[in-house]
Short mmCIF file of C-alpha atoms in Angstrom, two decimals:
data_model
loop_
_atom_site.label_atom_id
_atom_site.label_comp_id
_atom_site.label_asym_id
_atom_site.label_seq_id
_atom_site.Cartn_x
_atom_site.Cartn_y
_atom_site.Cartn_z
CA ILE A 1217 106.33 68.90 175.47
CA GLU A 1218 105.89 72.43 176.00
CA THR A 1219 105.23 75.52 173.39
CA MET A 1220 103.98 78.46 173.39
CA GLN A 1221 100.21 79.94 173.85
CA ALA A 1222 100.28 81.71 170.81
CA THR A 1223 101.79 78.75 168.68
CA ILE A 1224 99.02 76.43 169.78
CA ASP A 1225 95.97 79.13 169.35
CA LYS A 1226 97.86 79.93 165.46
CA ARG A 1227 98.64 77.04 164.47
CA PRO A 1228 96.64 74.01 166.53
CA GLU A 1229 97.14 71.56 163.77
CA VAL A 1230 100.73 71.45 163.56
CA VAL A 1231 101.07 71.05 167.47
CA GLN A 1232 98.18 67.96 167.54
CA CYS A 1233 100.79 66.74 164.62
CA PHE A 1234 103.96 66.75 166.55
CA VAL A 1235 102.05 65.14 169.97
CA ASP A 1236 100.76 62.47 167.75
CA GLY A 1237 104.07 62.03 166.15
CA SER A 1238 105.79 62.14 169.13
CA ALA A 1239 103.41 59.63 171.07
CA LYS A 1240 103.57 57.42 168.24
CA GLY A 1241 107.32 57.60 168.37
CA TRP A 1242 107.77 56.71 172.14
CA TYR A 1243 105.41 53.90 171.53
CA ASN A 1244 107.02 52.28 168.81
CA TYR A 1245 110.72 52.96 170.20
CA LEU A 1246 109.71 51.16 173.73
CA TYR A 1247 107.42 48.25 172.19
CA GLY A 1248 108.13 48.02 168.55
CA ASP A 1249 111.72 47.97 166.08
CA ASN A 1250 113.96 50.20 167.64
CA ALA A 1251 116.92 49.51 165.70
CA ALA A 1252 117.10 52.50 163.69
CA ALA A 1253 116.49 54.45 166.86
CA ASN A 1254 119.46 52.78 168.90
CA ALA A 1255 121.64 53.14 166.36
CA ALA A 1256 121.25 56.66 166.16
CA ILE A 1257 121.90 56.92 169.57
CA LYS A 1258 125.27 55.27 169.72
CA LYS A 1259 126.24 57.38 166.43
CA ASP A 1260 126.14 60.21 168.64
CA ASN A 1261 127.04 58.47 171.79
CA PRO A 1262 129.69 55.58 170.61
CA ASP A 1263 130.99 54.78 174.13
CA ILE A 1264 127.22 53.51 174.97
CA SER A 1265 126.49 49.95 174.29
CA ASP A 1266 123.92 47.83 173.51
CA GLU A 1267 123.39 46.47 177.15
CA GLN A 1268 122.92 49.94 178.34
CA ILE A 1269 120.38 50.57 175.65
CA ALA A 1270 118.28 47.84 177.04
CA PHE A 1271 118.45 48.53 180.68
CA SER A 1272 117.50 52.30 179.90
CA ILE A 1273 114.49 50.91 177.84
CA GLU A 1274 113.80 48.22 180.84
CA GLN A 1275 114.14 51.16 183.68
CA MET A 1276 111.79 53.61 181.28
CA LYS A 1277 109.05 50.38 181.42
CA LYS A 1278 109.45 49.32 184.92
CA PHE A 1279 109.56 52.99 186.57
CA GLY A 1280 106.68 54.40 183.68
CA ILE A 1281 108.69 57.54 182.51
CA VAL A 1282 106.55 57.20 179.25
CA ASP A 1283 103.43 55.20 179.65
CA SER A 1284 102.15 55.50 183.36
CA GLY A 1285 99.33 57.90 184.93
CA ASP A 1286 96.72 58.84 182.03
CA THR A 1287 98.48 57.10 179.36
CA GLU A 1288 97.51 53.72 180.78
CA LYS A 1289 93.80 54.79 180.28
CA LEU A 1290 94.37 56.85 176.96
CA GLY A 1291 97.47 55.57 175.67
CA ILE A 1292 100.46 57.18 175.21
#
């Protein structure tokens, strides 16, 4: 996640809400019910299969794309 320093300085609560929402979204996608998200992915990418999505999720978990480093101690 990137933003301008001016945005952080002027609207820190908005930035924090975005960061918190992103973390919650990723956690729910990887470990919760991701059916709605997968349907949206398939709508925008009709050639992708359920198997490809499942493989992608498996690889993100396997290689710590979302949850690794500090997130292992502090959460996503």
